[in-house]
Coordinates of N, CA and C in Angstrom, one line a residue:
X1 N 50.3 -95.3 -27.9 CA 50.2 -96.7 -28.1 C 51.6 -97.3 -28.2
X2 N 51.7 -98.6 -28.3 CA 52.9 -99.3 -28.2 C 53.6 -99.3 -29.6
X3 N 55.0 -99.3 -29.5 CA 55.8 -99.4 -30.7 C 55.8 -100.9 -31.0
X4 N 56.1 -101.2 -32.3 CA 56.2 -102.6 -32.7 C 57.5 -103.2 -32.1
X5 N 57.4 -104.5 -31.8 CA 58.6 -105.2 -31.3 C 59.5 -105.6 -32.5
X6 N 60.8 -105.6 -32.3 CA 61.7 -105.8 -33.4 C 61.7 -107.2 -33.9
X7 N 62.0 -107.4 -35.2 CA 61.9 -108.8 -35.8 C 63.3 -109.3 -36.1
X8 N 64.3 -108.5 -36.1 CA 65.7 -109.0 -36.4 C 66.5 -109.1 -35.1
X9 N 67.6 -109.8 -35.1 CA 68.4 -109.9 -34.0 C 69.0 -108.6 -33.5
X10 N 69.4 -107.8 -34.5 CA 70.0 -106.5 -34.1 C 68.9 -105.5 -33.6
X11 N 67.7 -105.7 -34.1 CA 66.6 -104.9 -33.5 C 66.3 -105.3 -32.1
X12 N 66.3 -106.6 -31.9 CA 66.1 -107.1 -30.5 C 67.2 -106.7 -29.6
X13 N 68.5 -106.7 -30.1 CA 69.6 -106.3 -29.2 C 69.5 -104.8 -28.9
X14 N 69.1 -104.0 -29.8 CA 69.0 -102.6 -29.5 C 67.8 -102.4 -28.5
X15 N 66.8 -103.1 -28.7 CA 65.7 -103.0 -27.7 C 66.1 -103.4 -26.3
X16 N 66.8 -104.5 -26.2 CA 67.3 -105.0 -24.9 C 68.2 -104.0 -24.3
X17 N 69.1 -103.4 -25.1 CA 70.0 -102.4 -24.5 C 69.2 -101.2 -24.0
X18 N 68.3 -100.7 -24.7 CA 67.5 -99.6 -24.3 C 66.8 -99.8 -23.0
X19 N 66.2 -101.0 -22.9 CA 65.5 -101.4 -21.6 C 66.5 -101.5 -20.4
X20 N 67.6 -102.1 -20.7 CA 68.6 -102.3 -19.6 C 69.2 -100.9 -19.2
X21 N 69.3 -100.0 -20.1 CA 69.9 -98.7 -19.8 C 69.0 -97.8 -18.9
X22 N 67.7 -98.0 -19.0 CA 66.8 -97.1 -18.3 C 66.5 -97.7 -16.9
X23 N 66.3 -96.8 -15.9 CA 66.0 -97.3 -14.5 C 65.1 -96.3 -13.8
X24 N 64.9 -96.5 -12.6 CA 64.0 -95.7 -11.8 C 64.3 -94.2 -11.8
X25 N 65.6 -93.9 -12.0 CA 66.0 -92.5 -12.0 C 65.4 -91.8 -13.3
X26 N 65.2 -92.5 -14.3 CA 64.5 -92.0 -15.5 C 63.1 -91.7 -15.3
X27 N 62.4 -92.5 -14.5 CA 61.0 -92.3 -14.1 C 61.0 -91.0 -13.2
X28 N 61.9 -90.9 -12.2 CA 61.9 -89.7 -11.4 C 62.2 -88.4 -12.2
X29 N 62.9 -88.6 -13.2 CA 63.2 -87.4 -14.1 C 62.0 -86.9 -14.7
X30 N 61.2 -87.8 -15.3 CA 59.9 -87.3 -16.0 C 58.8 -87.1 -15.1
X31 N 58.8 -87.8 -13.9 CA 57.7 -87.7 -12.9 C 58.3 -87.6 -11.5
X32 N 58.8 -86.5 -11.1 CA 59.4 -86.4 -9.8 C 58.4 -86.7 -8.7
X33 N 59.0 -86.9 -7.5 CA 58.1 -87.3 -6.3 C 56.9 -86.4 -6.1
X34 N 57.1 -85.1 -6.3 CA 56.0 -84.1 -6.1 C 54.9 -84.4 -7.1
X35 N 55.3 -84.7 -8.4 CA 54.3 -84.9 -9.4 C 53.5 -86.2 -9.1
X36 N 54.2 -87.2 -8.6 CA 53.6 -88.5 -8.2 C 52.6 -88.2 -7.0
X37 N 52.9 -87.4 -6.1 CA 52.0 -87.1 -5.0 C 50.8 -86.4 -5.6
X38 N 51.0 -85.4 -6.5 CA 49.8 -84.7 -7.1 C 48.9 -85.7 -7.9
X39 N 49.5 -86.6 -8.6 CA 48.8 -87.6 -9.3 C 48.0 -88.5 -8.4
X40 N 48.6 -88.9 -7.3 CA 47.9 -89.8 -6.3 C 46.7 -89.0 -5.7
X41 N 46.9 -87.7 -5.5 CA 45.7 -86.9 -5.0 C 44.6 -86.8 -6.0
X42 N 45.0 -86.6 -7.3 CA 44.0 -86.6 -8.4 C 43.3 -87.9 -8.5
X43 N 44.0 -89.0 -8.4 CA 43.3 -90.3 -8.5 C 42.3 -90.4 -7.3
X44 N 42.7 -90.0 -6.1 CA 41.8 -90.1 -4.9 C 40.6 -89.2 -5.1
X45 N 40.8 -88.0 -5.6 CA 39.7 -87.0 -5.9 C 38.7 -87.6 -6.9
X46 N 39.3 -88.2 -7.9 CA 38.5 -88.8 -9.0 C 37.6 -89.9 -8.4
X47 N 38.2 -90.8 -7.6 CA 37.5 -91.9 -7.1 C 36.4 -91.6 -6.1
X48 N 36.4 -90.4 -5.6 CA 35.3 -90.0 -4.7 C 34.0 -89.7 -5.5
X49 N 34.2 -89.6 -6.8 CA 33.0 -89.3 -7.6 C 32.4 -90.5 -8.3
X50 N 33.0 -91.7 -8.3 CA 32.5 -92.8 -9.0 C 33.0 -94.1 -8.2
X51 N 32.5 -95.2 -8.6 CA 32.9 -96.5 -8.0 C 34.0 -97.2 -8.6
X52 N 34.6 -96.6 -9.6 CA 35.7 -97.2 -10.3 C 37.0 -97.0 -9.6
X53 N 38.0 -97.7 -10.1 CA 39.4 -97.6 -9.5 C 40.4 -97.4 -10.7
X54 N 41.3 -96.4 -10.5 CA 42.2 -96.1 -11.5 C 43.6 -96.3 -10.9
X55 N 44.5 -97.0 -11.6 CA 45.9 -97.2 -11.2 C 46.8 -96.7 -12.3
X56 N 47.9 -96.0 -11.9 CA 48.9 -95.6 -12.9 C 50.1 -96.4 -12.5
X57 N 50.8 -96.9 -13.6 CA 52.0 -97.7 -13.4 C 53.0 -97.2 -14.4
X58 N 54.2 -96.8 -14.0 CA 55.2 -96.3 -14.8 C 56.4 -97.3 -14.7
X59 N 56.9 -97.8 -15.8 CA 58.1 -98.7 -15.8 C 59.1 -98.2 -16.7
X60 N 60.4 -98.1 -16.2 CA 61.5 -97.6 -17.1 C 61.7 -98.6 -18.2
X61 N 61.9 -99.9 -17.9 CA 62.2 -100.9 -19.0 C 61.6 -102.2 -18.6
X62 N 61.3 -103.0 -19.6 CA 60.8 -104.3 -19.3 C 61.7 -105.3 -18.6
X63 N 61.2 -106.2 -17.8 CA 62.1 -107.2 -17.2 C 62.7 -108.1 -18.3
X64 N 63.8 -108.7 -17.9 CA 64.5 -109.6 -18.9 C 63.6 -110.7 -19.5
X65 N 62.7 -111.3 -18.6 CA 61.9 -112.3 -19.1 C 61.0 -111.9 -20.3
X66 N 60.6 -110.6 -20.3 CA 59.8 -110.1 -21.4 C 60.6 -109.8 -22.6
X67 N 61.8 -109.3 -22.4 CA 62.7 -109.0 -23.5 C 63.2 -110.2 -24.2
X68 N 63.5 -111.2 -23.4 CA 64.1 -112.5 -23.9 C 63.1 -113.1 -25.0
X69 N 61.8 -113.0 -24.7 CA 60.9 -113.6 -25.7 C 60.2 -112.5 -26.5
X70 N 60.8 -111.3 -26.5 CA 60.3 -110.3 -27.4 C 58.8 -109.9 -27.2
X71 N 58.4 -109.9 -26.0 CA 57.0 -109.6 -25.6 C 56.7 -108.1 -25.8
X72 N 55.5 -107.9 -26.3 CA 55.1 -106.5 -26.5 C 54.7 -105.8 -25.2
X73 N 54.8 -104.5 -25.1 CA 54.4 -103.8 -23.9 C 52.9 -104.1 -23.4
X74 N 52.0 -104.4 -24.4 CA 50.7 -104.7 -24.0 C 50.6 -105.9 -23.1
X75 N 51.4 -106.9 -23.4 CA 51.5 -108.1 -22.6 C 51.9 -107.8 -21.1
X76 N 52.9 -107.0 -21.0 CA 53.3 -106.5 -19.6 C 52.2 -105.8 -18.9
X77 N 51.5 -104.9 -19.7 CA 50.4 -104.1 -19.1 C 49.3 -105.0 -18.6
X78 N 48.9 -106.0 -19.4 CA 47.9 -106.9 -19.0 C 48.3 -107.7 -17.7
X79 N 49.6 -108.2 -17.7 CA 50.1 -108.9 -16.5 C 50.0 -108.0 -15.3
X80 N 50.4 -106.8 -15.4 CA 50.4 -105.9 -14.3 C 48.9 -105.5 -13.9
X81 N 48.0 -105.5 -14.8 CA 46.6 -105.3 -14.5 C 46.2 -106.4 -13.5
X82 N 46.6 -107.6 -13.7 CA 46.3 -108.7 -12.7 C 47.1 -108.6 -11.4
X83 N 48.5 -108.4 -11.6 CA 49.3 -108.3 -10.4 C 48.9 -107.2 -9.4
X84 N 48.5 -106.0 -10.0 CA 48.1 -104.9 -9.2 C 46.7 -105.0 -8.7
X85 N 46.0 -106.1 -9.1 CA 44.6 -106.4 -8.7 C 43.6 -105.4 -9.2
X86 N 43.9 -104.7 -10.4 CA 43.0 -103.8 -10.9 C 41.7 -104.5 -11.4
X87 N 41.8 -105.8 -11.8 CA 40.7 -106.6 -12.2 C 39.8 -106.9 -11.0
X88 N 40.2 -106.8 -9.8 CA 39.5 -107.2 -8.6 C 38.7 -106.2 -7.9
X89 N 37.8 -105.5 -8.7 CA 37.0 -104.5 -8.1 C 35.5 -105.0 -8.2
X90 N 34.7 -104.5 -7.3 CA 33.4 -105.0 -7.1 C 32.5 -104.9 -8.4
X91 N 32.7 -103.8 -9.1 CA 31.9 -103.6 -10.3 C 32.7 -103.8 -11.6
X92 N 33.8 -104.5 -11.5 CA 34.6 -104.7 -12.7 C 34.9 -103.5 -13.5
X93 N 35.2 -102.4 -12.8 CA 35.4 -101.1 -13.5 C 36.8 -100.5 -13.2
X94 N 37.8 -101.3 -13.0 CA 39.1 -100.8 -12.8 C 39.8 -100.5 -14.1
X95 N 40.7 -99.5 -14.1 CA 41.4 -99.1 -15.3 C 42.9 -98.9 -14.9
X96 N 43.8 -99.4 -15.7 CA 45.2 -99.3 -15.5 C 45.8 -98.4 -16.7
X97 N 46.5 -97.4 -16.3 CA 47.3 -96.6 -17.3 C 48.8 -97.1 -17.1
X98 N 49.3 -97.7 -18.1 CA 50.7 -98.2 -18.1 C 51.6 -97.4 -19.0
X99 N 52.7 -96.9 -18.5 CA 53.7 -96.2 -19.3 C 55.0 -97.0 -19.3
X100 N 55.5 -97.3 -20.4 CA 56.8 -98.0 -20.6 C 57.8 -97.0 -21.2
X101 N 58.6 -96.4 -20.4 CA 59.5 -95.3 -20.9 C 60.5 -95.7 -22.0
X102 N 61.0 -96.9 -21.8 CA 62.1 -97.3 -22.8 C 61.5 -97.3 -24.2
X103 N 60.2 -97.6 -24.4 CA 59.6 -97.6 -25.7 C 58.6 -96.5 -26.0
X104 N 58.5 -95.6 -25.0 CA 57.5 -94.6 -25.2 C 56.1 -95.2 -25.4
X105 N 55.8 -96.3 -24.7 CA 54.6 -97.0 -24.9 C 53.6 -96.6 -23.9
X106 N 52.3 -96.5 -24.3 CA 51.2 -96.2 -23.4 C 50.2 -97.3 -23.7
X107 N 49.8 -97.9 -22.6 CA 48.7 -98.9 -22.7 C 47.7 -98.6 -21.6
X108 N 46.4 -98.7 -22.1 CA 45.3 -98.6 -21.2 C 44.6 -99.9 -21.1
X109 N 44.5 -100.5 -19.9 CA 43.8 -101.8 -19.8 C 42.6 -101.5 -18.9
X110 N 41.4 -101.8 -19.4 CA 40.2 -101.6 -18.7 C 39.5 -102.9 -18.4
X111 N 38.9 -103.0 -17.2 CA 38.2 -104.2 -16.8 C 36.9 -104.2 -17.6
X112 N 36.2 -105.4 -17.7 CA 35.1 -105.6 -18.6 C 33.9 -104.7 -18.3
X113 N 33.7 -104.3 -17.0 CA 32.6 -103.4 -16.7 C 32.6 -102.1 -17.4
X114 N 33.7 -101.4 -17.3 CA 33.9 -100.1 -18.0 C 34.2 -100.3 -19.5
X115 N 34.9 -101.3 -19.8 CA 35.2 -101.5 -21.2 C 34.0 -101.8 -22.1
X116 N 32.9 -102.3 -21.5 CA 31.7 -102.5 -22.2 C 31.0 -101.2 -22.6
X117 N 31.4 -100.1 -21.9 CA 30.8 -98.8 -22.2 C 31.7 -97.9 -23.1
X118 N 32.9 -98.3 -23.3 CA 33.9 -97.4 -24.0 C 34.4 -98.2 -25.1
X119 N 34.4 -97.7 -26.3 CA 34.9 -98.4 -27.5 C 36.4 -98.3 -27.6
X120 N 37.0 -99.2 -28.3 CA 38.5 -99.2 -28.5 C 39.0 -97.9 -29.0
X121 N 38.3 -97.2 -29.9 CA 38.7 -96.0 -30.5 C 38.9 -94.9 -29.5
X122 N 38.0 -94.9 -28.5 CA 38.0 -93.9 -27.4 C 39.2 -94.1 -26.5
X123 N 39.5 -95.3 -26.2 CA 40.7 -95.6 -25.4 C 42.0 -95.2 -26.2
X124 N 42.0 -95.6 -27.5 CA 43.1 -95.2 -28.3 C 43.3 -93.7 -28.5
X125 N 42.2 -93.0 -28.6 CA 42.3 -91.5 -28.7 C 42.9 -90.9 -27.4
X126 N 42.5 -91.5 -26.3 CA 43.0 -91.0 -25.0 C 44.5 -91.3 -24.9
X127 N 44.9 -92.4 -25.3 CA 46.4 -92.8 -25.3 C 47.1 -91.8 -26.3
X128 N 46.6 -91.5 -27.4 CA 47.2 -90.6 -28.4 C 47.4 -89.2 -27.8
X129 N 46.4 -88.7 -27.1 CA 46.5 -87.4 -26.4 C 47.5 -87.4 -25.3
X130 N 47.6 -88.5 -24.6 CA 48.7 -88.6 -23.6 C 50.0 -88.6 -24.3
X131 N 50.2 -89.4 -25.4 CA 51.4 -89.4 -26.1 C 51.8 -88.1 -26.6
X132 N 50.9 -87.3 -27.1 CA 51.2 -85.9 -27.6 C 51.8 -85.1 -26.5
X133 N 51.2 -85.1 -25.3 CA 51.7 -84.4 -24.1 C 53.1 -84.9 -23.7
X134 N 53.3 -86.2 -23.7 CA 54.6 -86.8 -23.3 C 55.7 -86.4 -24.3
X135 N 55.4 -86.4 -25.6 CA 56.4 -86.0 -26.6 C 56.8 -84.5 -26.3
X136 N 56.0 -83.7 -25.7 CA 56.4 -82.3 -25.4 C 57.0 -82.3 -24.0
X137 N 57.2 -83.4 -23.4 CA 57.8 -83.5 -22.1 C 56.8 -83.2 -20.9
X138 N 55.5 -83.1 -21.2 CA 54.5 -82.8 -20.2 C 53.9 -84.1 -19.7
X139 N 54.6 -84.9 -18.9 CA 54.1 -86.2 -18.5 C 53.0 -86.0 -17.5
X140 N 53.2 -85.1 -16.5 CA 52.1 -84.9 -15.5 C 50.9 -84.4 -16.1
X141 N 51.0 -83.5 -17.0 CA 49.8 -82.9 -17.7 C 49.1 -84.0 -18.5
X142 N 49.9 -84.8 -19.2 CA 49.2 -85.9 -20.0 C 48.5 -86.8 -19.2
X143 N 49.1 -87.2 -18.0 CA 48.4 -88.1 -17.1 C 47.2 -87.5 -16.5
X144 N 47.3 -86.2 -16.1 CA 46.2 -85.5 -15.5 C 45.0 -85.4 -16.5
X145 N 45.3 -85.1 -17.8 CA 44.2 -85.1 -18.8 C 43.6 -86.4 -18.9
X146 N 44.4 -87.5 -18.9 CA 43.8 -88.8 -19.1 C 43.0 -89.2 -17.8
X147 N 43.4 -88.8 -16.7 CA 42.6 -89.0 -15.4 C 41.3 -88.3 -15.5
X148 N 41.3 -87.1 -16.0 CA 40.0 -86.3 -16.1 C 39.1 -87.0 -17.1
X149 N 39.6 -87.5 -18.2 CA 38.8 -88.1 -19.2 C 38.2 -89.4 -18.6
X150 N 39.1 -90.2 -18.0 CA 38.6 -91.5 -17.4 C 37.6 -91.2 -16.3
X151 N 37.8 -90.2 -15.5 CA 36.9 -89.8 -14.4 C 35.5 -89.5 -15.0
X152 N 35.5 -88.8 -16.1 CA 34.2 -88.4 -16.8 C 33.5 -89.7 -17.2
X153 N 34.3 -90.6 -17.8 CA 33.7 -91.9 -18.3 C 33.1 -92.7 -17.1
X154 N 33.9 -92.8 -16.0 CA 33.5 -93.6 -14.9 C 32.3 -92.9 -14.1
X155 N 32.3 -91.6 -14.1 CA 31.2 -90.9 -13.4 C 29.9 -91.1 -14.3
X156 N 30.0 -91.1 -15.6 CA 28.9 -91.3 -16.5 C 28.3 -92.7 -16.3
X157 N 29.2 -93.7 -16.1 CA 28.7 -95.1 -16.1 C 28.6 -95.8 -14.8
X158 N 29.4 -95.2 -13.8 CA 29.4 -95.8 -12.5 C 29.4 -94.7 -11.4
X159 N 28.5 -93.8 -11.4 CA 28.5 -92.7 -10.4 C 28.2 -93.2 -9.0
X160 N 28.7 -92.5 -8.1 CA 28.4 -92.8 -6.7 C 27.0 -92.1 -6.3
X161 N 26.2 -92.8 -5.7 CA 24.9 -92.1 -5.2 C 25.3 -91.2 -4.1
X162 N 24.4 -90.2 -3.9 CA 24.7 -89.2 -2.8 C 25.0 -89.8 -1.5
X163 N 24.3 -90.9 -1.1 CA 24.4 -91.5 0.2 C 25.4 -92.6 0.2
X164 N 26.0 -92.9 -1.0 CA 27.0 -94.0 -1.1 C 28.4 -93.6 -0.8
X165 N 29.0 -94.1 0.2 CA 30.4 -93.7 0.5 C 31.4 -94.4 -0.6
X166 N 32.5 -93.7 -0.8 CA 33.5 -94.2 -1.7 C 34.2 -95.3 -1.0
X167 N 34.3 -96.5 -1.6 CA 35.0 -97.6 -1.1 C 36.3 -97.8 -1.9
X168 N 37.3 -97.2 -1.3 CA 38.6 -97.2 -2.0 C 39.2 -98.6 -2.0
X169 N 39.1 -99.3 -3.1 CA 39.5 -100.7 -3.2 C 41.0 -100.9 -3.5
X170 N 41.6 -99.9 -4.1 CA 43.0 -100.1 -4.4 C 43.8 -98.8 -4.0
X171 N 45.1 -98.9 -3.9 CA 45.9 -97.7 -3.5 C 45.8 -96.7 -4.7
X172 N 45.9 -95.4 -4.3 CA 45.8 -94.3 -5.3 C 47.2 -93.9 -5.8
X173 N 48.2 -94.2 -5.1 CA 49.6 -93.7 -5.5 C 50.0 -94.5 -6.8
X174 N 50.6 -93.8 -7.7 CA 51.2 -94.4 -8.9 C 52.3 -95.5 -8.5
X175 N 52.4 -96.5 -9.3 CA 53.4 -97.5 -9.0 C 54.6 -97.3 -10.0
X176 N 55.8 -97.4 -9.4 CA 57.0 -97.2 -10.3 C 57.7 -98.5 -10.2
X177 N 58.0 -99.1 -11.4 CA 58.7 -100.4 -11.4 C 60.0 -100.2 -12.2

């Protein structure tokens, strides 16, 4: 889950420095291109079993406009949920996994269709398990476990019928910002 935003000027300055210091090379270090390809394949395989859509977004640091007003990572995740059109699925069952490396923040944003079936504690537990894997440096493993858990939830609540083809509504590849 997200770290608290700083309340003092020096806390804000340290936060801004941390975000400006990190870039896409930090994302590639924790999730190299091969890992991103495997995650995209796992998302595609998952989505062949249910009508939901899963997006992964990894960002090194927040944009200046978020830092300037001391916005929390959750706000950025919700904005990206809209920008990446995760909300725009036929059954309102899209899920965004957002990682903010500069703050070690994990946010899961779920559309109302699937969120109605999953309580906040379950989403929080999923984020905590990802965080535990990330702290051990196992980013791909943590995301893979989260994908498996989300797939199980989506299959339980939005399974594809045997004769129903998968309508891939969103790209499967993780987004790096």
